[in-house]
Short mmCIF file of C-alpha atoms in Angstrom, two decimals:
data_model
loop_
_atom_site.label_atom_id
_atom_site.label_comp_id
_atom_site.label_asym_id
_atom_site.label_seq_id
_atom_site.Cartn_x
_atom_site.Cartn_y
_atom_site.Cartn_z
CA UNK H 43 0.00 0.00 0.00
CA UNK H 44 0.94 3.74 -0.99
CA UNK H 45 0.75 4.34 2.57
CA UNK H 46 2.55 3.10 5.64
CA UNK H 47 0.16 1.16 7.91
CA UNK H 48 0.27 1.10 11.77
CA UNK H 49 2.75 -1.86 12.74
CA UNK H 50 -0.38 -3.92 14.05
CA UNK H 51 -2.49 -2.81 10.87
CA UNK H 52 0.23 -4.03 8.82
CA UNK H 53 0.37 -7.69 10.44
CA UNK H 54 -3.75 -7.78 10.33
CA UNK H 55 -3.13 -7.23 6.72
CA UNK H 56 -0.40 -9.76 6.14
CA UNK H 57 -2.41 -12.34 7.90
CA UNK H 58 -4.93 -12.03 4.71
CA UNK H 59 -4.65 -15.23 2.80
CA UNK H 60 -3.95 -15.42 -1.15
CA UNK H 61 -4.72 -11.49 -1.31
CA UNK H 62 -5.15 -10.28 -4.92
CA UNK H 63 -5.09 -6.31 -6.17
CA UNK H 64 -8.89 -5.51 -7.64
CA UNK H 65 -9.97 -2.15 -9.32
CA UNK H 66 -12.09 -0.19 -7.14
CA UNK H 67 -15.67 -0.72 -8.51
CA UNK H 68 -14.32 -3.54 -10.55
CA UNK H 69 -17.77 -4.90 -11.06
CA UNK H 70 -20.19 -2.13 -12.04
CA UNK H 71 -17.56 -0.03 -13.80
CA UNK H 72 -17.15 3.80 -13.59
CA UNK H 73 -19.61 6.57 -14.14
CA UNK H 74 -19.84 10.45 -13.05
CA UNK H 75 -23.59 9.42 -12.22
CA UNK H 76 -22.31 7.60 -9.34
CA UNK H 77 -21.58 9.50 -6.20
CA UNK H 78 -18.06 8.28 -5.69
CA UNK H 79 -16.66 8.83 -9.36
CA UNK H 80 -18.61 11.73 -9.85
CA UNK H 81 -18.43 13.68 -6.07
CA UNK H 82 -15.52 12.47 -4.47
CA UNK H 83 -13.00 10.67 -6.42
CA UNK H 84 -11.38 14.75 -6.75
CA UNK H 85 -7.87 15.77 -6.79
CA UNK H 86 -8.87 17.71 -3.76
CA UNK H 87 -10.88 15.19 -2.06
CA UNK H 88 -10.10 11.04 -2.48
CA UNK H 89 -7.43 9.33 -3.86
CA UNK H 90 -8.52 6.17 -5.82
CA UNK H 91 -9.12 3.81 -3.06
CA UNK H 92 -6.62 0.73 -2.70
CA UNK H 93 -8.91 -2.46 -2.73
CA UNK H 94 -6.94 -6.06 -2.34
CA UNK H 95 -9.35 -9.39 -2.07
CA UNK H 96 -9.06 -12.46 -0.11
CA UNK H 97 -11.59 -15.08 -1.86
CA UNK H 98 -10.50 -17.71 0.89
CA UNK H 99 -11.81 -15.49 3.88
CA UNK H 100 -14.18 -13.70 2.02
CA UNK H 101 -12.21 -10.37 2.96
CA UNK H 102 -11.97 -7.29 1.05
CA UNK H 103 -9.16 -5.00 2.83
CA UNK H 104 -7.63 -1.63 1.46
CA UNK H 105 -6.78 1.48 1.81
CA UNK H 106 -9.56 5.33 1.76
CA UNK H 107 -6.99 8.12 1.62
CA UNK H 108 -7.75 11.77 1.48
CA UNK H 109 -5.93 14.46 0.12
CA UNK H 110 -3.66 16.24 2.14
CA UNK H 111 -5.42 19.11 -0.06
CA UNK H 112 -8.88 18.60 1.61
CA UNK H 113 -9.23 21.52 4.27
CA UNK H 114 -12.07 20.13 5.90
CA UNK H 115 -12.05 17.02 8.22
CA UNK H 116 -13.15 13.82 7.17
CA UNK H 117 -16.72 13.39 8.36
CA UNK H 118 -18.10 10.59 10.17
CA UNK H 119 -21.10 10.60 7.46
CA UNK H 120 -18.27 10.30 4.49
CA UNK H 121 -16.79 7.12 6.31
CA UNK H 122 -20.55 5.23 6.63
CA UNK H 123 -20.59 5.99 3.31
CA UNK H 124 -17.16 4.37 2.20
CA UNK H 125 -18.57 1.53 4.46
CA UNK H 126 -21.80 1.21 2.69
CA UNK H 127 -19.66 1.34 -0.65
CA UNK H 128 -17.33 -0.98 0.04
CA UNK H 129 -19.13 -4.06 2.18
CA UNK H 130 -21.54 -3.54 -1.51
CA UNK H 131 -18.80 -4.28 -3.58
CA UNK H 132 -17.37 -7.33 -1.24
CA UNK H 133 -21.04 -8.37 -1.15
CA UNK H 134 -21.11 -8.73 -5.15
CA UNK H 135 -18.36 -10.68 -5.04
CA UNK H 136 -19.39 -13.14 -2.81
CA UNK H 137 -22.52 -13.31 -4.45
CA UNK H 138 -21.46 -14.08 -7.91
CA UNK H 139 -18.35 -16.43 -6.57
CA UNK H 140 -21.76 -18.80 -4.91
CA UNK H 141 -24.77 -18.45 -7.73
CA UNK H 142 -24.08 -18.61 -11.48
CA UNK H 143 -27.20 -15.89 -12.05
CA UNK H 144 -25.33 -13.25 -12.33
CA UNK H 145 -28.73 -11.19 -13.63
CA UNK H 146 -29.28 -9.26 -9.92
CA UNK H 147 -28.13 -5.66 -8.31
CA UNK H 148 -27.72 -5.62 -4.71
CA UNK H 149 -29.10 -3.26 -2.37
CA UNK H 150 -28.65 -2.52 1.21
CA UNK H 151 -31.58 -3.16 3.33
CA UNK H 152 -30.17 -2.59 6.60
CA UNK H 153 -26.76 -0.91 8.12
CA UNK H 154 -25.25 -0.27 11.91
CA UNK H 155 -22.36 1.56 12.06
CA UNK H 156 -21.02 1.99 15.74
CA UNK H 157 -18.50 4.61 16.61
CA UNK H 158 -15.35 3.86 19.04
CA UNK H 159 -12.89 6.78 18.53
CA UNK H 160 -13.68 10.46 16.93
CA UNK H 161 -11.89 10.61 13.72
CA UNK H 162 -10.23 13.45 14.75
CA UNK H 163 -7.54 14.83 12.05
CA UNK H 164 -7.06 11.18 10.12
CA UNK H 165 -6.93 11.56 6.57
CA UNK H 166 -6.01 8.05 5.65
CA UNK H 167 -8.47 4.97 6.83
CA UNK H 168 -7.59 1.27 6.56
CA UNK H 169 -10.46 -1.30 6.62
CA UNK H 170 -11.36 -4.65 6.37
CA UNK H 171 -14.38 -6.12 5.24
CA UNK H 172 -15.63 -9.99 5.81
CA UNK H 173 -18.70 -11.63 4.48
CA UNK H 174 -19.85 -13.58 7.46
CA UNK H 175 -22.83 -15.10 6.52
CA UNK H 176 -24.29 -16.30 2.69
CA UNK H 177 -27.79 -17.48 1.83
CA UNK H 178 -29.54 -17.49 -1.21
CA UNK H 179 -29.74 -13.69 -1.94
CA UNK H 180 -28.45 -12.34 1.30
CA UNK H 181 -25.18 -11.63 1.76
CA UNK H 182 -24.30 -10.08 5.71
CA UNK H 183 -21.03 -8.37 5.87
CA UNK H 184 -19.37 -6.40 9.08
CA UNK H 185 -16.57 -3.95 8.64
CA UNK H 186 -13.94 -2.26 10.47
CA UNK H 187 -12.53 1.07 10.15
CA UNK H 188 -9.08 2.54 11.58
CA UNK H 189 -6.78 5.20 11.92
CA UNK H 190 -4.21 4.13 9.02
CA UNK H 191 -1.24 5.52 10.62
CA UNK H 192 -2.41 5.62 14.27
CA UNK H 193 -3.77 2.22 14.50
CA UNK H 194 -6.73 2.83 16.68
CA UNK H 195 -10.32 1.68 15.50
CA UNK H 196 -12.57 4.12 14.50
CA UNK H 197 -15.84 2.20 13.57
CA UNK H 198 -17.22 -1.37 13.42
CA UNK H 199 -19.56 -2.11 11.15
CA UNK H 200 -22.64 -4.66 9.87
CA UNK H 201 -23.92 -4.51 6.60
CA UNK H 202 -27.46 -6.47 5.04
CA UNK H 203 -28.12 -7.34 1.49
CA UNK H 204 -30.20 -8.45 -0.54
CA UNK H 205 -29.86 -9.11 -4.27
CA UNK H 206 -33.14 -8.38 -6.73
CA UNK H 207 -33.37 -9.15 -10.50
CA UNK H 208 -33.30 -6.13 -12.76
CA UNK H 209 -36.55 -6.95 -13.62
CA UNK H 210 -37.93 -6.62 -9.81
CA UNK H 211 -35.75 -3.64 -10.19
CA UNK H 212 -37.33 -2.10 -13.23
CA UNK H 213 -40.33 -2.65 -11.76
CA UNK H 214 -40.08 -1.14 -8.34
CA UNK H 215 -38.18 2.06 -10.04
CA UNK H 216 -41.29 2.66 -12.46
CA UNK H 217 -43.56 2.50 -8.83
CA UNK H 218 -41.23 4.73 -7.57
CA UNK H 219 -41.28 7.68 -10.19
CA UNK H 220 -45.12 7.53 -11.14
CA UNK H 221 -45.92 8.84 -7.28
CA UNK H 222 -45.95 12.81 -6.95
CA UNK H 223 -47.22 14.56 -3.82
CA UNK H 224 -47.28 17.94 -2.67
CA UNK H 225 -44.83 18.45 0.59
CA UNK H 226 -46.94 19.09 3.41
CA UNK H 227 -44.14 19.70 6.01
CA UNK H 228 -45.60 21.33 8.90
CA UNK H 229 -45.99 20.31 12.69
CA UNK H 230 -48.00 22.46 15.25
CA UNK H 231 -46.76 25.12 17.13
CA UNK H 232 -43.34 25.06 15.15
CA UNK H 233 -41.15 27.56 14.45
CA UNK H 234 -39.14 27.56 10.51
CA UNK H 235 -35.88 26.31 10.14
CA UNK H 236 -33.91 29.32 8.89
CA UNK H 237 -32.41 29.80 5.63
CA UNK H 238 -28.91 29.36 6.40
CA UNK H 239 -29.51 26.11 8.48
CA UNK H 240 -31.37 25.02 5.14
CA UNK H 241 -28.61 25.97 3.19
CA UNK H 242 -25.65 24.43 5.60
CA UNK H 243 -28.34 20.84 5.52
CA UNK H 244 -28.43 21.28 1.63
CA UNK H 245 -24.23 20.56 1.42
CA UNK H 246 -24.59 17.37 3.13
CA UNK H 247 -21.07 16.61 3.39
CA UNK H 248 -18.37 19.52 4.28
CA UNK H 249 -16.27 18.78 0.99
CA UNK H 250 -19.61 19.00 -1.20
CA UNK H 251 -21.49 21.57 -3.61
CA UNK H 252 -24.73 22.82 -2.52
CA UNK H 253 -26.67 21.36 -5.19
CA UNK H 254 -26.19 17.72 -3.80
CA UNK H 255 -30.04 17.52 -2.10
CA UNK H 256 -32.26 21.05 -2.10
CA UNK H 257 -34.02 21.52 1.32
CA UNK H 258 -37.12 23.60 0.36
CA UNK H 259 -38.78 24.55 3.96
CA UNK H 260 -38.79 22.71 7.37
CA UNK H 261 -40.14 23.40 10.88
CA UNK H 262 -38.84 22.65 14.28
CA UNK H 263 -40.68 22.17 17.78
CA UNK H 264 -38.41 21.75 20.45
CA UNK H 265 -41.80 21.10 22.81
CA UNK H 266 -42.60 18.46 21.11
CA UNK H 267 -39.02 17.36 20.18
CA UNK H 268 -40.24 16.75 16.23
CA UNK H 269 -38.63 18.34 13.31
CA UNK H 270 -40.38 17.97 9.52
CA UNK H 271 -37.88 19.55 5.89
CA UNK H 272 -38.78 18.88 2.58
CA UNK H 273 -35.83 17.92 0.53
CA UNK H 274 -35.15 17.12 -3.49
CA UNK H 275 -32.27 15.14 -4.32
CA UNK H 276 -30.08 16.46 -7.14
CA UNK H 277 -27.59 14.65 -10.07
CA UNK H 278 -24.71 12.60 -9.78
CA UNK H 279 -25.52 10.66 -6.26
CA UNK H 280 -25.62 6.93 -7.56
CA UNK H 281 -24.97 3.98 -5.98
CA UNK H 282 -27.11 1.30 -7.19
CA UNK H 283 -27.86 2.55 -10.91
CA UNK H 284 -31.27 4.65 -10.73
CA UNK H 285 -30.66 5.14 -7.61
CA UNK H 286 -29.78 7.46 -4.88
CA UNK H 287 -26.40 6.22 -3.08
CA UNK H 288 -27.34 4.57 0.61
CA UNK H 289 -24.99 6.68 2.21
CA UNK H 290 -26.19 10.15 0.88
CA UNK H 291 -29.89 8.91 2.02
CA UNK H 292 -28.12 8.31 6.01
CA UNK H 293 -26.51 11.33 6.03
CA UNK H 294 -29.60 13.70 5.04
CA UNK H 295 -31.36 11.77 8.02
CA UNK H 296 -28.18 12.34 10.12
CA UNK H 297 -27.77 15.98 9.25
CA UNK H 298 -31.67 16.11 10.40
CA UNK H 299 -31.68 13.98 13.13
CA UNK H 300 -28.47 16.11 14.38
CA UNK H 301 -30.10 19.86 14.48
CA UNK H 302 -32.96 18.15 15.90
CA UNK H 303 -30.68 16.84 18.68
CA UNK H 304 -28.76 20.42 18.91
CA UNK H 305 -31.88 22.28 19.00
CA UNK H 306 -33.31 20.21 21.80
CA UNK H 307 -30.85 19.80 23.81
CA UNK H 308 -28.42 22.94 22.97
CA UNK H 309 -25.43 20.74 22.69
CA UNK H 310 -22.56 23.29 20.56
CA UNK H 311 -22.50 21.66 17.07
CA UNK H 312 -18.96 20.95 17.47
CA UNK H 313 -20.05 18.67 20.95
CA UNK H 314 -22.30 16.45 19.14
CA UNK H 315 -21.37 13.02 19.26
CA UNK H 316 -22.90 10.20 17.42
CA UNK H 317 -22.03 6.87 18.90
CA UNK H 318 -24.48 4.61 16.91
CA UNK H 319 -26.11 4.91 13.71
CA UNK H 320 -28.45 2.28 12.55
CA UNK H 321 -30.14 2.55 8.87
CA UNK H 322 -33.03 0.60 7.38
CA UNK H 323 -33.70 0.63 3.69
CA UNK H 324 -37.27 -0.39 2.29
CA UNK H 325 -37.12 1.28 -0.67
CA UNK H 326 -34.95 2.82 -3.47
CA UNK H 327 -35.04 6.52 -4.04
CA UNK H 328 -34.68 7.78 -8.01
CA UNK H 329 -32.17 9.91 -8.68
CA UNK H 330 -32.94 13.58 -8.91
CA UNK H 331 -36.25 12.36 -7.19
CA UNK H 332 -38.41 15.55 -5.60
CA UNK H 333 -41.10 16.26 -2.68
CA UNK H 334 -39.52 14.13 -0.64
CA UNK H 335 -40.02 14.83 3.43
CA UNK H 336 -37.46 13.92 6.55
CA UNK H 337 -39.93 13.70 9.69
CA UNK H 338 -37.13 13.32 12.65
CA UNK H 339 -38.26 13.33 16.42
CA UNK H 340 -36.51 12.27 19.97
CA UNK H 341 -37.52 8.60 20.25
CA UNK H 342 -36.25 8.53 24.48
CA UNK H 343 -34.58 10.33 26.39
CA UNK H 344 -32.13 9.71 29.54
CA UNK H 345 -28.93 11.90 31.42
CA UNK H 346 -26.70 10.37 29.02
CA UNK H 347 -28.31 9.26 25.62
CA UNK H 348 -30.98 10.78 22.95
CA UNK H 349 -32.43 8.64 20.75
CA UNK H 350 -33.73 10.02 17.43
CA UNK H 351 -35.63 8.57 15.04
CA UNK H 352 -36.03 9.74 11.02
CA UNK H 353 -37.63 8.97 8.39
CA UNK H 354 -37.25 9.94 4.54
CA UNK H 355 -41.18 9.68 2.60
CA UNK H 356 -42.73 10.56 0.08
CA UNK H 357 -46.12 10.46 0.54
CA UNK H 358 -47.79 6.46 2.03
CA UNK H 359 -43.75 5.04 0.56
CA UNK H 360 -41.47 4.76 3.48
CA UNK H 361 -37.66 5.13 1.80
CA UNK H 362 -35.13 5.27 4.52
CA UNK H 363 -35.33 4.63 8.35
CA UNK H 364 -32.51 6.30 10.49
CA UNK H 365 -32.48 5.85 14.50
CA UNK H 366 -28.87 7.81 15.99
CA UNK H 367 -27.60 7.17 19.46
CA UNK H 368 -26.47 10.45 20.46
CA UNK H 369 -24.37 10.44 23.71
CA UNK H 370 -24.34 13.14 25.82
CA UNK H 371 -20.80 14.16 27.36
CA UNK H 372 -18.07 16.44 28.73
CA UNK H 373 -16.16 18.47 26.60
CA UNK H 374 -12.77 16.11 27.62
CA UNK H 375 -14.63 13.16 26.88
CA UNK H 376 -12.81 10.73 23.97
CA UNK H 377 -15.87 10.05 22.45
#
């Protein structure tokens, strides 16, 4: 690897049996449509990732390194997206190493992502990712995430999927796109989200344009601990084709579910920690799909967790499910 791995990183990764060099997105090909090629793969943003396979343990292990160049820090968001990214891609190649249909996409129907360390100033992230569990269609993958040159970990992860024919596919898209609904996004006694806490929600990630998702209008009631935005989602955002990447749909619920949690409980945005972040997915969202709603609210409530549950709908469908464990601490806490 380009970089120089932790000592104890370095023997995890020599441990790998019969480990093989792969292209990064090998299997689906490049395309500025999807959210890595077209977003982040930037000279000022992420270096080709480093991908190496292990078909006897089912391991995919590499390297996510950011450019010195980016002058933002490396989100926790962007990381559960690299981890939605890559336990896809190891999926797909379990998948088509056990069935000889080769005629499905995969999709994520569920992800946990569990925080140990704060990311801190990292720039360069090793990870390994092992298929633990194969049957039929579903493929279950967990993940780790460290500091590259520090050694520490930084996440664990467990990944769901399940593969559909492209006709199921076709079929569920064409659902999908026929539904339009006007955005009723209003809750009692609420106050509006302001224009500039639109705009900052509309960037998603730090490193992004604004014209990634639109956030049209929202309301807020810290009484009733409830928050309601209308969002559109805008080009280039792939990850599945058709469809909005999985990662993009967590963080819009994160970004969300994190004002909520500032505005209710006047943590500092800079004091917000996230220690667990568990995403359902019942349903693919279109790309550059519109009058779409996040409804977010505090699930419960105790001196030293909130939990808050969103949602991403559009109208009776039910796209994305996001419930964050955010822990409340001191300022010289690790986490």
């Amino acid at each position: 690897m380009n970089v120089p791995l932790h000592p104890t990183l370095q023997t995890r990764f020599a441990s790998l049996p019969d480990l093989v060099p792969i292209e990064f997105h090998a299997l689906w090909g490049h395309s500025t449509a999807q959210f890595l090629d077209g977003r982040m793969l930037q000279p000022l943003i992420l270096h080709p990732p480093q991908y190496t396979l292990s078909i006897p343990s089912r391991t995919l292990a590499g390297l996510w390194t950011f450019t010195p160049k980016l002058s933002t820090f490396v989100q926790e968001t962007t990381l559960l997206t690299m981890i939605d990214d890559v336990t896809g891609e190891l999926a797909y190649h379990v998948y088509l190493a056990t069935q000889t249909d080769n005629k499905h996409i995969g999709f994520t129907v569920n992800l946990r992502v569990d925080k140990h360390t704060n990311v801190d100033v990292a720039k360069e992230f090793y990870f390994e990712a092992r298929a633990v569990d194969v049957e039929g269609r579903k493929v279950c993958i967990e993940c780790r995430v460290f500091d590259a040159r520090a050694g520490c970990l930084l996440m664990t992860a467990r990944a769901m999927f399940v593969f559909m024919s492209f006709a199921q596919v076709s079929k569920k898209s064409k659902d999908t796109q026929s539904v339009s609904h006007a955005v009723h996004v209003q809750i009692p006694g609420s106050c509006n989200i302001g224009t500039a806490e639109l705009r900052s929600l509309d960037r998603v990630m730090n490193f992004l344009p604004p014209d990634t998702v639109t956030h049209s209008r929202g309301f807020i009631n810290t009484h009733a601990q409830a928050l309601v935005v209308g969002l559109d989602f805008g080009p280039n955002i792939s990850g599945p084709p058709i469809y909005v990447h999985g990662g993009i749909l967590a963080t819009v619920l994160y970004n969300a579910s994190a004002l909520l949690f500032a505005k209710t409980t006047k943590v500092e945005d800079g004091l917000i920690n996230a220690s667990v972040r568990d995403v359902n997915y019942y349903k693919g969202v279109p790309l550059e799909c519109q009058n779409t709603v996040i409804e977010a609210r505090v699930e419960t409530q105790d001196e030293k967790h909130v939990v808050v549950f969103a949602k991403l709908v559009q109208g009776s469908h039910v796209f994305t499910t996001l419930k964050t464990t955010f822990t409340l601490q001191s300022p010289h806490s690790k986490l």
